PDB file of C-alpha atoms in Angstrom:
ATOM      1  CA  MET A  81     -19.071  10.843 -27.214  1.00 42.00           C
ATOM      2  CA  THR A  82     -17.382   7.778 -28.688  1.00 43.00           C
ATOM      3  CA  SER A  83     -15.548   9.817 -31.313  1.00 52.00           C
ATOM      4  CA  ALA A  84     -13.854  11.909 -28.585  1.00 58.00           C
ATOM      5  CA  ALA A  85     -11.154   9.294 -28.059  1.00 57.00           C
ATOM      6  CA  SER A  86     -10.056   9.579 -31.682  1.00 60.00           C
ATOM      7  CA  THR A  87      -9.342  13.299 -31.236  1.00 89.00           C
ATOM      8  CA  ILE A  88      -7.114  12.687 -28.226  1.00 94.00           C
ATOM      9  CA  GLU A  89      -3.404  13.457 -28.495  1.00 97.00           C
ATOM     10  CA  LEU A  90      -1.231  11.688 -25.936  1.00 97.00           C
ATOM     11  CA  ARG A  91       1.983  13.352 -24.766  1.00 98.00           C
ATOM     12  CA  THR A  92       4.550  11.651 -22.550  1.00 98.00           C
ATOM     13  CA  PHE A  93       6.836  13.486 -20.117  1.00 98.00           C
ATOM     14  CA  SER A  94       9.653  12.469 -17.800  1.00 96.00           C
ATOM     15  CA  GLU A  95       9.660  15.844 -16.038  1.00 96.00           C
ATOM     16  CA  LEU A  96       6.697  17.464 -14.368  1.00 96.00           C
ATOM     17  CA  GLY A  97       7.732  21.133 -14.484  1.00 93.00           C
ATOM     18  CA  PRO A  98       6.205  22.592 -17.652  1.00 94.00           C
ATOM     19  CA  VAL A  99       2.931  20.617 -17.458  1.00 97.00           C
ATOM     20  CA  ARG A 100       2.276  20.570 -13.711  1.00 98.00           C
ATOM     21  CA  GLY A 101      -0.561  23.083 -14.096  1.00 98.00           C
ATOM     22  CA  ASP A 102      -2.303  20.901 -16.676  1.00 98.00           C
ATOM     23  CA  VAL A 103      -2.243  17.903 -14.310  1.00 98.00           C
ATOM     24  CA  VAL A 104      -3.544  19.951 -11.381  1.00 98.00           C
ATOM     25  CA  ASP A 105      -6.329  21.483 -13.514  1.00 98.00           C
ATOM     26  CA  VAL A 106      -7.591  18.066 -14.603  1.00 97.00           C
ATOM     27  CA  TYR A 107      -7.245  16.689 -11.061  1.00 96.00           C
ATOM     28  CA  ALA A 108      -9.336  19.546  -9.635  1.00 97.00           C
ATOM     29  CA  GLU A 109     -12.211  18.725 -11.997  1.00 96.00           C
ATOM     30  CA  VAL A 110     -11.946  14.955 -11.693  1.00 94.00           C
ATOM     31  CA  ARG A 111     -11.868  15.008  -7.887  1.00 93.00           C
ATOM     32  CA  ALA A 112     -14.206  18.010  -7.417  1.00 95.00           C
ATOM     33  CA  PRO A 113     -16.686  16.116  -5.201  1.00 93.00           C
ATOM     34  CA  LEU A 114     -13.850  15.184  -2.807  1.00 91.00           C
ATOM     35  CA  LEU A 115     -11.829  18.401  -2.684  1.00 95.00           C
ATOM     36  CA  HIS A 116     -13.293  19.356   0.702  1.00 95.00           C
ATOM     37  CA  LEU A 117     -11.492  16.340   2.236  1.00 92.00           C
ATOM     38  CA  LEU A 118      -7.998  17.153   3.465  1.00 94.00           C
ATOM     39  CA  ASN A 119      -6.231  14.348   1.573  1.00 90.00           C
ATOM     40  CA  TYR A 120      -7.990  15.249  -1.692  1.00 91.00           C
ATOM     41  CA  ALA A 121      -7.489  19.025  -1.499  1.00 96.00           C
ATOM     42  CA  VAL A 122      -5.679  20.491  -4.488  1.00 97.00           C
ATOM     43  CA  THR A 123      -2.783  21.613  -2.267  1.00 97.00           C
ATOM     44  CA  ALA A 124      -2.384  18.085  -0.835  1.00 96.00           C
ATOM     45  CA  PHE A 125      -2.448  16.609  -4.335  1.00 95.00           C
ATOM     46  CA  GLY A 126       0.091  19.193  -5.514  1.00 97.00           C
ATOM     47  CA  LYS A 127       2.498  18.151  -2.769  1.00 97.00           C
ATOM     48  CA  ARG A 128       2.069  14.465  -3.628  1.00 94.00           C
ATOM     49  CA  LEU A 129       2.475  15.209  -7.318  1.00 97.00           C
ATOM     50  CA  ASP A 130       5.674  17.184  -6.728  1.00 97.00           C
ATOM     51  CA  GLY A 131       7.061  14.358  -4.600  1.00 95.00           C
ATOM     52  CA  HIS A 132       6.182  11.716  -7.173  1.00 94.00           C
ATOM     53  CA  GLY A 133       7.598  13.872  -9.953  1.00 96.00           C
ATOM     54  CA  ALA A 134      10.956  13.967  -8.158  1.00 96.00           C
ATOM     55  CA  GLU A 135      11.124  10.190  -7.650  1.00 93.00           C
ATOM     56  CA  PRO A 136      13.179   7.868  -9.875  1.00 92.00           C
ATOM     57  CA  GLY A 137      11.614   6.721 -13.110  1.00 95.00           C
ATOM     58  CA  PHE A 138       8.808   9.296 -13.140  1.00 96.00           C
ATOM     59  CA  THR A 139       6.619   9.152 -16.249  1.00 97.00           C
ATOM     60  CA  LEU A 140       3.536  11.221 -17.008  1.00 98.00           C
ATOM     61  CA  VAL A 141       1.096  10.786 -19.877  1.00 98.00           C
ATOM     62  CA  LEU A 142      -1.265  13.671 -20.581  1.00 98.00           C
ATOM     63  CA  ALA A 143      -4.218  13.473 -22.953  1.00 98.00           C
ATOM     64  CA  TYR A 144      -5.090  16.619 -24.878  1.00 98.00           C
ATOM     65  CA  THR A 145      -7.846  17.581 -27.238  1.00 95.00           C
ATOM     66  CA  ASP A 146      -7.713  20.883 -29.103  1.00 93.00           C
ATOM     67  CA  GLY A 147      -4.726  21.841 -26.927  1.00 94.00           C
ATOM     68  CA  HIS A 148      -6.637  21.378 -23.652  1.00 96.00           C
ATOM     69  CA  PRO A 149      -5.750  18.668 -21.113  1.00 98.00           C
ATOM     70  CA  VAL A 150      -8.510  16.103 -20.577  1.00 97.00           C
ATOM     71  CA  GLY A 151      -6.689  13.362 -18.663  1.00 97.00           C
ATOM     72  CA  TYR A 152      -3.483  12.270 -16.996  1.00 97.00           C
ATOM     73  CA  ALA A 153      -1.763   9.114 -15.830  1.00 95.00           C
ATOM     74  CA  TYR A 154       1.514   9.053 -13.968  1.00 96.00           C
ATOM     75  CA  GLY A 155       3.737   6.849 -11.906  1.00 93.00           C
ATOM     76  CA  ASN A 156       7.298   5.832 -11.243  1.00 93.00           C
ATOM     77  CA  ARG A 157       9.667   2.995 -10.438  1.00 94.00           C
ATOM     78  CA  ILE A 158       9.414   1.406  -6.989  1.00 90.00           C
ATOM     79  CA  GLU A 159      12.492  -0.261  -5.537  1.00 89.00           C
ATOM     80  CA  HIS A 160      12.777  -2.989  -2.901  1.00 85.00           C
ATOM     81  CA  GLY A 161      12.338  -1.445   0.551  1.00 82.00           C
ATOM     82  CA  ASP A 162      10.480   1.625  -0.741  1.00 84.00           C
ATOM     83  CA  ARG A 163       7.902   3.122   1.649  1.00 82.00           C
ATOM     84  CA  TYR A 164       5.304   2.264  -1.006  1.00 82.00           C
ATOM     85  CA  TRP A 165       5.448  -1.369   0.117  1.00 81.00           C
ATOM     86  CA  GLN A 166       4.931  -0.414   3.773  1.00 79.00           C
ATOM     87  CA  ARG A 167       1.432   0.825   2.931  1.00 77.00           C
ATOM     88  CA  THR A 168       0.454  -2.386   1.116  1.00 76.00           C
ATOM     89  CA  THR A 169      -1.710  -4.912   2.950  1.00 76.00           C
ATOM     90  CA  PRO A 170      -1.279  -7.787   2.793  1.00 78.00           C
ATOM     91  CA  GLU A 171       2.437  -7.518   2.214  1.00 78.00           C
ATOM     92  CA  PRO A 172       3.291  -8.803  -1.278  1.00 81.00           C
ATOM     93  CA  ALA A 173       5.477 -11.853  -1.741  1.00 84.00           C
ATOM     94  CA  GLN A 174       9.178 -11.113  -2.112  1.00 84.00           C
ATOM     95  CA  ASP A 175       9.001 -12.312  -5.725  1.00 83.00           C
ATOM     96  CA  TYR A 176       7.201  -9.041  -6.445  1.00 82.00           C
ATOM     97  CA  THR A 177       9.233  -6.721  -4.235  1.00 85.00           C
ATOM     98  CA  GLN A 178      12.821  -7.872  -4.703  1.00 86.00           C
ATOM     99  CA  HIS A 179      13.137  -6.198  -8.132  1.00 88.00           C
ATOM    100  CA  PRO A 180      11.937  -2.777  -9.268  1.00 92.00           C
ATOM    101  CA  ILE A 181       8.319  -2.529 -10.375  1.00 90.00           C
ATOM    102  CA  VAL A 182       6.349   0.391 -11.785  1.00 91.00           C
ATOM    103  CA  ALA A 183       3.508   1.947  -9.823  1.00 89.00           C
ATOM    104  CA  LEU A 184       0.791   3.760 -11.706  1.00 89.00           C
ATOM    105  CA  LYS A 185       0.158   6.297  -8.961  1.00 90.00           C
ATOM    106  CA  GLU A 186      -2.779   8.234 -10.364  1.00 90.00           C
ATOM    107  CA  ILE A 187      -5.037   8.300 -13.383  1.00 91.00           C
ATOM    108  CA  GLY A 188      -7.834  10.761 -14.041  1.00 92.00           C
ATOM    109  CA  VAL A 189     -10.083  11.720 -16.948  1.00 94.00           C
ATOM    110  CA  ARG A 190     -12.515  14.618 -17.213  1.00 96.00           C
ATOM    111  CA  ASP A 191     -16.181  13.543 -17.213  1.00 93.00           C
ATOM    112  CA  ALA A 192     -16.794  14.303 -20.886  1.00 94.00           C
ATOM    113  CA  TRP A 193     -14.068  11.848 -21.933  1.00 94.00           C
ATOM    114  CA  ARG A 194     -14.955   8.994 -19.589  1.00 91.00           C
ATOM    115  CA  GLY A 195     -16.133   5.873 -21.344  1.00 89.00           C
ATOM    116  CA  THR A 196     -14.273   6.786 -24.552  1.00 92.00           C
ATOM    117  CA  GLY A 197     -11.185   4.652 -23.980  1.00 91.00           C
ATOM    118  CA  THR A 198      -9.061   7.659 -23.019  1.00 94.00           C
ATOM    119  CA  ALA A 199      -8.021   6.228 -19.641  1.00 90.00           C
ATOM    120  CA  ARG A 200      -7.068   2.930 -21.252  1.00 90.00           C
ATOM    121  CA  ARG A 201      -5.032   4.700 -23.953  1.00 94.00           C
ATOM    122  CA  MET A 202      -3.149   6.730 -21.322  1.00 94.00           C
ATOM    123  CA  HIS A 203      -2.593   3.586 -19.259  1.00 91.00           C
ATOM    124  CA  ASP A 204      -1.221   1.695 -22.271  1.00 91.00           C
ATOM    125  CA  ALA A 205       0.972   4.639 -23.334  1.00 96.00           C
ATOM    126  CA  PHE A 206       2.349   4.839 -19.791  1.00 95.00           C
ATOM    127  CA  LEU A 207       3.172   1.117 -19.728  1.00 92.00           C
ATOM    128  CA  ALA A 208       4.740   1.271 -23.209  1.00 94.00           C
ATOM    129  CA  THR A 209       7.521   3.424 -21.720  1.00 94.00           C
ATOM    130  CA  ARG A 210       8.297   0.902 -18.967  1.00 94.00           C
ATOM    131  CA  ASP A 211      10.376  -2.256 -18.716  1.00 93.00           C
ATOM    132  CA  GLU A 212       9.596  -3.274 -15.127  1.00 92.00           C
ATOM    133  CA  PRO A 213       8.015  -6.751 -14.868  1.00 88.00           C
ATOM    134  CA  TYR A 214       5.074  -5.871 -12.584  1.00 85.00           C
ATOM    135  CA  VAL A 215       2.452  -3.151 -12.201  1.00 84.00           C
ATOM    136  CA  PRO A 216       0.385  -3.405  -9.025  1.00 77.00           C
ATOM    137  CA  CYS A 217      -3.254  -2.387  -9.068  1.00 67.00           C
ATOM    138  CA  LEU A 218      -3.583  -0.627  -5.722  1.00 62.00           C
ATOM    139  CA  CYS A 219      -6.945   0.908  -4.917  1.00 59.00           C
ATOM    140  CA  GLY A 220      -8.740   1.747  -1.721  1.00 56.00           C
ATOM    141  CA  GLN A 221     -11.155  -0.896  -0.485  1.00 51.00           C
ATOM    142  CA  SER A 222     -14.084   1.318  -1.477  1.00 49.00           C
ATOM    143  CA  SER A 223     -12.828   1.610  -5.067  1.00 51.00           C
ATOM    144  CA  GLU A 224     -14.537  -1.494  -6.430  1.00 50.00           C
ATOM    145  CA  ILE A 225     -15.130  -0.005  -9.884  1.00 48.00           C
ATOM    146  CA  TYR A 226     -11.426   0.741 -10.311  1.00 50.00           C
ATOM    147  CA  ILE A 227     -10.494  -2.768  -9.223  1.00 48.00           C
ATOM    148  CA  VAL A 228     -12.895  -4.205 -11.808  1.00 48.00           C
ATOM    149  CA  ILE A 229     -11.448  -1.944 -14.508  1.00 51.00           C
ATOM    150  CA  CYS A 230      -7.856  -2.884 -13.580  1.00 53.00           C
ATOM    151  CA  PHE A 231      -8.602  -6.592 -13.691  1.00 52.00           C
ATOM    152  CA  GLY A 232     -10.358  -6.140 -17.014  1.00 54.00           C
ATOM    153  CA  TRP A 233      -7.290  -4.418 -18.443  1.00 52.00           C
ATOM    154  CA  TYR A 234      -4.729  -6.857 -17.057  1.00 52.00           C
ATOM    155  CA  HIS A 235      -6.479 -10.210 -17.277  1.00 42.00           C
ATOM    156  CA  ARG A 236      -7.198 -10.998 -20.909  1.00 39.00           C
TER     157      ARG A 236
END
């Protein structure tokens, strides 16, 4: 499905309201195998999404094909002292935390569009809207594939 990426239209939003349903729909498909876990339930994600959408510097990139959402990437600005840093182990050096950075909080792509470059295009479109100097790649310890992908994108 290599040609699928060429039919993708990327749309960027600074407010969640009118497209919240599109994000939740894609999330529900992307995370379907995990939805039985409390932290991954659609309602839990919806609460996190609403909270992130209300934070400073929120940006959302949605990928559409034929008017249907196929992927999303979103994040926001993180300031010094933000609770975000309290969940980071080991604690980053102050060089990274003393100035605002941007956190890419979530990225997801429907199965049919994985491997087409859609996630990378959303990632790049998201970063194109930002002027913060750093973007951390924070993944759970069991997320080795995502760590490999992040390092591949950032270390060229």
